């Protein structure tokens, strides 16, 4: 399987993910939609819920992300909160086993770049609604400049919501130490490789370095007291997770695999059939551009598919 750093166009695509001019161009292309639909469960809440219901019926769990990031407008941050509250209300009517339903939050979409307290208060409101509905919450990771702020907010929220999860990115050099600190009782850590364009001063650059860091971090989490969430499509990481879990004496209820909506569906189903917990990250909403570009950056096959779609329409 192609890993996160093996696309030579990755730096350019990740830079494009932050370009308003390119966003305006790409989002106008009709050819874009066919590929976006592979990764994004529609623009609207009803479309997302339809995708969620299909995944739940197949025995998988879900983590739903209302797309948006780098919000600089308080009204937009408030609109994002309202979208999550509406989604959680819909979830509250579904009778699912245990923790099958989760929402994922990006703090920058809740106003982190405007004011830390604003993001904290908005996240707290969502966490309270989710707790009342029996829905899990995980705070997502973004680029390294937000890591300290994000983890400080997570620590504060966990005082009232101890099951709050967060994401750590294995390509950051700091992450193994963060895993040691954050793998205590009731912790939930989603470990991913990382999907932003980071400098070598803070992040490993080669595929092998990132994979080795992932393995070290994963072993720390499996040997810890929390609930590891193995976010990877890489067969090496999936096999390692099984090995580390067995060595740590973990049952299949004491960790989970996580994969992205639209990627490796057959592998997701195989793991479910093997009695493993599998959670699918389901993004939806109109602000899909940044997420879409990061998916292109991760897998050259996605970029080739997109290029063929463009050529076929010219």
Short mmCIF file of C-alpha atoms in Angstrom, two decimals:
data_model
loop_
_atom_site.label_atom_id
_atom_site.label_comp_id
_atom_site.label_asym_id
_atom_site.label_seq_id
_atom_site.Cartn_x
_atom_site.Cartn_y
_atom_site.Cartn_z
CA UNK A 1 0.00 0.00 0.00
CA UNK A 2 1.22 3.51 -0.77
CA UNK A 3 2.10 5.37 2.41
CA UNK A 4 1.56 8.97 3.32
CA UNK A 5 4.90 10.40 2.19
CA UNK A 6 5.48 8.45 -1.04
CA UNK A 7 3.76 10.90 -3.41
CA UNK A 8 6.42 13.22 -4.91
CA UNK A 9 3.72 15.84 -5.51
CA UNK A 10 2.69 15.78 -1.85
CA UNK A 11 4.28 19.12 -0.80
CA UNK A 12 2.68 20.95 -3.72
CA UNK A 13 -0.73 19.39 -3.07
CA UNK A 14 -0.60 20.21 0.62
CA UNK A 15 0.35 23.79 -0.21
CA UNK A 16 -2.58 23.87 -2.64
CA UNK A 17 -4.88 22.78 0.19
CA UNK A 18 -4.28 26.22 1.77
CA UNK A 19 -4.66 28.24 -1.46
CA UNK A 20 -7.96 30.17 -1.80
CA UNK A 21 -7.27 30.79 -5.50
CA UNK A 22 -6.81 27.10 -6.30
CA UNK A 23 -9.79 26.26 -4.13
CA UNK A 24 -11.96 28.54 -6.25
CA UNK A 25 -10.73 26.80 -9.42
CA UNK A 26 -10.95 23.19 -8.24
CA UNK A 27 -14.36 23.51 -6.63
CA UNK A 28 -15.81 24.81 -9.90
CA UNK A 29 -14.69 21.77 -11.90
CA UNK A 30 -17.43 19.26 -12.52
CA UNK A 31 -14.82 16.53 -12.86
CA UNK A 32 -13.85 17.03 -9.22
CA UNK A 33 -17.17 15.82 -7.90
CA UNK A 34 -16.81 12.17 -8.95
CA UNK A 35 -13.65 11.81 -6.88
CA UNK A 36 -14.85 13.93 -3.99
CA UNK A 37 -17.85 11.62 -3.65
CA UNK A 38 -15.45 8.75 -2.95
CA UNK A 39 -14.12 10.48 0.16
CA UNK A 40 -16.91 12.78 1.36
CA UNK A 41 -20.37 11.60 2.41
CA UNK A 42 -22.20 14.48 0.75
CA UNK A 43 -22.67 18.17 1.46
CA UNK A 44 -25.63 17.88 3.82
CA UNK A 45 -26.46 16.32 7.17
CA UNK A 46 -29.11 13.96 5.70
CA UNK A 47 -26.54 12.62 3.22
CA UNK A 48 -24.06 12.04 6.05
CA UNK A 49 -26.66 10.27 8.17
CA UNK A 50 -27.52 8.01 5.24
CA UNK A 51 -23.87 7.01 4.95
CA UNK A 52 -23.65 6.50 8.71
CA UNK A 53 -26.68 4.22 8.75
CA UNK A 54 -25.22 2.05 5.98
CA UNK A 55 -21.93 1.70 7.86
CA UNK A 56 -23.64 0.88 11.15
CA UNK A 57 -25.72 -1.77 9.39
CA UNK A 58 -22.50 -3.41 8.19
CA UNK A 59 -21.18 -3.74 11.74
CA UNK A 60 -18.81 -0.79 11.60
CA UNK A 61 -18.58 2.19 13.93
CA UNK A 62 -18.37 5.79 12.73
CA UNK A 63 -16.69 9.09 13.54
CA UNK A 64 -18.38 11.96 11.73
CA UNK A 65 -16.57 15.19 10.89
CA UNK A 66 -18.40 18.32 9.77
CA UNK A 67 -15.78 19.70 7.41
CA UNK A 68 -14.25 23.07 8.03
CA UNK A 69 -10.99 24.49 9.39
CA UNK A 70 -9.04 27.70 9.92
CA UNK A 71 -12.19 29.65 10.79
CA UNK A 72 -11.57 33.38 11.24
CA UNK A 73 -15.19 34.41 11.73
CA UNK A 74 -17.11 33.99 15.00
CA UNK A 75 -20.40 33.52 13.16
CA UNK A 76 -18.93 30.69 11.12
CA UNK A 77 -17.56 29.06 14.29
CA UNK A 78 -21.03 29.31 15.80
CA UNK A 79 -22.59 27.78 12.68
CA UNK A 80 -20.19 24.85 13.00
CA UNK A 81 -21.27 24.30 16.62
CA UNK A 82 -24.93 24.33 15.54
CA UNK A 83 -24.20 21.76 12.82
CA UNK A 84 -22.65 19.42 15.39
CA UNK A 85 -25.52 19.92 17.83
CA UNK A 86 -28.01 19.08 15.08
CA UNK A 87 -26.04 15.98 14.10
CA UNK A 88 -25.81 14.80 17.71
CA UNK A 89 -29.55 15.30 18.12
CA UNK A 90 -30.11 13.00 15.14
CA UNK A 91 -27.73 10.47 16.65
CA UNK A 92 -29.62 10.54 19.95
CA UNK A 93 -32.59 8.87 18.25
CA UNK A 94 -30.50 5.90 17.06
CA UNK A 95 -30.31 2.86 19.29
CA UNK A 96 -26.77 1.64 18.77
CA UNK A 97 -24.58 -0.57 20.89
CA UNK A 98 -22.14 1.18 23.17
CA UNK A 99 -19.88 3.72 21.51
CA UNK A 100 -20.57 3.08 17.83
CA UNK A 101 -21.29 6.78 17.24
CA UNK A 102 -18.68 9.51 17.53
CA UNK A 103 -18.10 13.03 16.25
CA UNK A 104 -14.68 14.45 15.39
CA UNK A 105 -13.92 18.12 16.00
CA UNK A 106 -11.30 20.41 14.52
CA UNK A 107 -10.68 23.16 17.03
CA UNK A 108 -9.68 25.59 14.29
CA UNK A 109 -13.22 25.25 12.95
CA UNK A 110 -14.52 26.21 16.39
CA UNK A 111 -12.55 29.44 16.54
CA UNK A 112 -9.14 28.37 17.88
CA UNK A 113 -7.42 30.85 15.56
CA UNK A 114 -9.64 33.66 16.85
CA UNK A 115 -9.51 33.02 20.57
CA UNK A 116 -8.56 29.94 22.60
CA UNK A 117 -11.42 30.48 25.06
CA UNK A 118 -13.92 30.64 22.20
CA UNK A 119 -12.76 27.26 20.89
CA UNK A 120 -12.77 25.78 24.39
CA UNK A 121 -16.30 26.99 25.13
CA UNK A 122 -17.60 25.78 21.76
CA UNK A 123 -15.99 22.37 22.22
CA UNK A 124 -17.37 22.13 25.75
CA UNK A 125 -20.90 22.77 24.47
CA UNK A 126 -20.55 20.00 21.89
CA UNK A 127 -19.05 17.60 24.45
CA UNK A 128 -21.94 18.22 26.84
CA UNK A 129 -24.54 17.52 24.15
CA UNK A 130 -22.67 14.40 23.05
CA UNK A 131 -22.40 13.09 26.60
CA UNK A 132 -26.15 13.52 27.07
CA UNK A 133 -26.77 11.62 23.84
CA UNK A 134 -24.29 8.81 24.54
CA UNK A 135 -22.02 9.87 21.68
CA UNK A 136 -18.22 9.90 21.85
CA UNK A 137 -16.14 12.95 20.88
CA UNK A 138 -12.58 13.06 19.56
CA UNK A 139 -10.61 16.26 19.01
CA UNK A 140 -8.75 16.08 15.72
CA UNK A 141 -5.15 17.09 15.05
CA UNK A 142 -4.09 19.80 12.63
CA UNK A 143 -0.72 21.28 11.71
CA UNK A 144 2.04 21.35 14.33
CA UNK A 145 1.57 25.03 15.18
CA UNK A 146 -1.74 24.14 16.88
CA UNK A 147 -0.57 21.05 18.80
CA UNK A 148 0.22 22.68 22.14
CA UNK A 149 -3.01 24.68 22.15
CA UNK A 150 -5.07 21.65 21.11
CA UNK A 151 -3.64 19.34 23.75
CA UNK A 152 -4.07 22.00 26.45
CA UNK A 153 -7.75 22.31 25.53
CA UNK A 154 -8.13 18.53 25.53
CA UNK A 155 -6.61 18.28 29.01
CA UNK A 156 -8.99 20.94 30.29
CA UNK A 157 -12.05 19.30 28.73
CA UNK A 158 -11.12 15.88 30.07
CA UNK A 159 -11.64 17.14 33.63
CA UNK A 160 -15.39 17.10 32.88
CA UNK A 161 -15.41 14.64 29.96
CA UNK A 162 -12.80 11.98 30.81
CA UNK A 163 -13.64 9.86 27.77
CA UNK A 164 -12.78 12.64 25.34
CA UNK A 165 -10.42 11.38 22.66
CA UNK A 166 -7.71 13.17 20.77
CA UNK A 167 -5.43 12.56 17.79
CA UNK A 168 -1.66 12.25 17.75
CA UNK A 169 0.35 12.27 14.51
CA UNK A 170 3.28 9.87 14.30
CA UNK A 171 5.25 11.98 11.85
CA UNK A 172 5.81 14.66 14.51
CA UNK A 173 9.04 14.10 16.42
CA UNK A 174 7.33 14.93 19.71
CA UNK A 175 4.59 12.33 19.44
CA UNK A 176 6.23 9.38 21.18
CA UNK A 177 6.62 11.52 24.31
CA UNK A 178 3.00 12.70 23.96
CA UNK A 179 1.86 9.07 23.74
CA UNK A 180 3.63 8.25 27.00
CA UNK A 181 1.98 11.21 28.72
CA UNK A 182 -1.50 10.67 27.29
CA UNK A 183 -1.88 6.87 27.51
CA UNK A 184 -3.29 6.78 31.03
CA UNK A 185 -6.62 5.37 32.27
CA UNK A 186 -9.69 6.20 30.15
CA UNK A 187 -7.56 7.97 27.55
CA UNK A 188 -8.54 7.52 23.92
CA UNK A 189 -5.82 8.25 21.41
CA UNK A 190 -6.31 8.06 17.67
CA UNK A 191 -2.84 7.46 16.24
CA UNK A 192 -2.41 8.47 12.60
CA UNK A 193 0.65 9.09 10.47
CA UNK A 194 -0.14 12.74 9.66
CA UNK A 195 -1.43 14.65 6.67
CA UNK A 196 0.05 18.17 6.77
CA UNK A 197 3.15 19.69 5.19
CA UNK A 198 5.55 20.00 8.13
CA UNK A 199 9.21 21.09 8.26
CA UNK A 200 11.96 18.58 9.05
CA UNK A 201 12.68 20.43 12.29
CA UNK A 202 9.43 19.10 13.78
CA UNK A 203 8.50 16.13 11.59
CA UNK A 204 10.06 13.02 10.13
CA UNK A 205 10.24 13.27 6.34
CA UNK A 206 10.85 9.77 4.96
CA UNK A 207 8.22 7.06 4.72
CA UNK A 208 10.32 4.63 6.77
CA UNK A 209 10.99 7.14 9.53
CA UNK A 210 7.29 7.88 9.85
CA UNK A 211 6.41 4.17 9.87
CA UNK A 212 9.04 3.44 12.52
CA UNK A 213 7.72 6.29 14.66
CA UNK A 214 4.19 4.96 14.24
CA UNK A 215 5.28 1.54 15.45
CA UNK A 216 7.02 2.96 18.50
CA UNK A 217 4.03 5.13 19.38
CA UNK A 218 1.59 2.27 18.80
CA UNK A 219 3.51 0.01 21.17
CA UNK A 220 3.44 2.73 23.85
CA UNK A 221 -0.34 3.04 23.50
CA UNK A 222 -0.96 -0.71 23.51
CA UNK A 223 1.13 -1.04 26.68
CA UNK A 224 -0.68 1.88 28.30
CA UNK A 225 -3.92 2.02 30.25
CA UNK A 226 -6.11 3.73 27.66
CA UNK A 227 -8.00 2.77 24.51
CA UNK A 228 -5.78 2.91 21.40
CA UNK A 229 -7.41 3.82 18.09
CA UNK A 230 -5.26 2.59 15.22
CA UNK A 231 -5.89 4.98 12.34
CA UNK A 232 -4.08 3.45 9.38
CA UNK A 233 -4.68 1.68 6.09
CA UNK A 234 -1.13 0.35 6.05
CA UNK A 235 -1.03 -3.48 6.28
CA UNK A 236 2.21 -3.29 8.26
CA UNK A 237 0.56 -1.14 10.93
CA UNK A 238 -2.57 -3.29 11.05
CA UNK A 239 -0.50 -6.44 11.54
CA UNK A 240 1.64 -4.71 14.18
CA UNK A 241 -1.48 -3.57 16.04
CA UNK A 242 -2.69 -7.17 16.25
CA UNK A 243 0.73 -8.31 17.49
CA UNK A 244 1.12 -5.54 20.07
CA UNK A 245 -2.46 -5.97 21.33
CA UNK A 246 -1.95 -9.70 21.84
CA UNK A 247 1.35 -9.13 23.63
CA UNK A 248 -0.32 -6.59 25.93
CA UNK A 249 -3.18 -8.98 26.66
CA UNK A 250 -5.80 -6.74 25.07
CA UNK A 251 -9.11 -8.19 23.93
CA UNK A 252 -10.79 -7.04 20.71
CA UNK A 253 -12.95 -4.69 22.82
CA UNK A 254 -9.92 -2.83 24.17
CA UNK A 255 -8.72 -1.16 20.98
CA UNK A 256 -10.05 -0.35 17.53
CA UNK A 257 -9.00 0.18 13.94
CA UNK A 258 -9.96 3.34 12.11
CA UNK A 259 -10.06 3.96 8.38
CA UNK A 260 -11.28 6.70 6.09
CA UNK A 261 -14.62 6.70 4.34
CA UNK A 262 -14.19 5.31 0.83
CA UNK A 263 -10.77 3.74 1.36
CA UNK A 264 -10.07 -0.02 1.70
CA UNK A 265 -13.71 -0.99 2.17
CA UNK A 266 -12.94 -4.69 1.75
CA UNK A 267 -10.26 -4.54 4.46
CA UNK A 268 -12.70 -2.78 6.77
CA UNK A 269 -15.20 -5.59 6.23
CA UNK A 270 -12.52 -8.27 6.71
CA UNK A 271 -11.58 -6.84 10.09
CA UNK A 272 -15.24 -6.68 11.15
CA UNK A 273 -15.64 -10.32 10.13
CA UNK A 274 -12.60 -11.08 12.31
CA UNK A 275 -14.50 -9.58 15.28
CA UNK A 276 -12.44 -6.38 15.39
CA UNK A 277 -13.85 -2.96 16.13
CA UNK A 278 -13.58 -0.82 12.99
CA UNK A 279 -14.50 2.85 12.98
CA UNK A 280 -14.90 4.75 9.71
CA UNK A 281 -14.06 8.45 9.59
CA UNK A 282 -17.01 10.03 7.74
CA UNK A 283 -16.53 13.64 6.58
CA UNK A 284 -19.36 15.73 5.18
CA UNK A 285 -20.18 19.33 4.37
CA UNK A 286 -19.57 21.96 1.74
CA UNK A 287 -16.05 22.85 2.93
CA UNK A 288 -14.50 19.70 1.53
CA UNK A 289 -11.62 21.26 -0.43
CA UNK A 290 -8.81 21.04 2.16
CA UNK A 291 -9.75 17.50 3.13
CA UNK A 292 -9.95 16.47 -0.52
CA UNK A 293 -6.51 17.86 -1.36
CA UNK A 294 -4.94 16.01 1.57
CA UNK A 295 -6.43 12.76 0.29
CA UNK A 296 -4.89 13.44 -3.14
CA UNK A 297 -1.55 14.11 -1.46
CA UNK A 298 -1.65 10.80 0.40
CA UNK A 299 -2.23 8.50 -2.55
CA UNK A 300 -0.89 8.95 -6.10
CA UNK A 301 -3.64 6.64 -7.34
CA UNK A 302 -6.21 9.23 -6.27
CA UNK A 303 -4.37 11.94 -8.17
CA UNK A 304 -4.17 9.77 -11.30
CA UNK A 305 -7.91 9.10 -11.09
CA UNK A 306 -8.57 12.83 -10.81
CA UNK A 307 -6.29 13.62 -13.75
CA UNK A 308 -8.07 11.05 -15.95
CA UNK A 309 -11.41 12.57 -14.99
CA UNK A 310 -10.19 16.00 -16.02
CA UNK A 311 -8.77 14.79 -19.36
CA UNK A 312 -11.94 12.91 -20.22
CA UNK A 313 -13.88 16.20 -19.99
CA UNK A 314 -11.57 18.38 -22.05
#
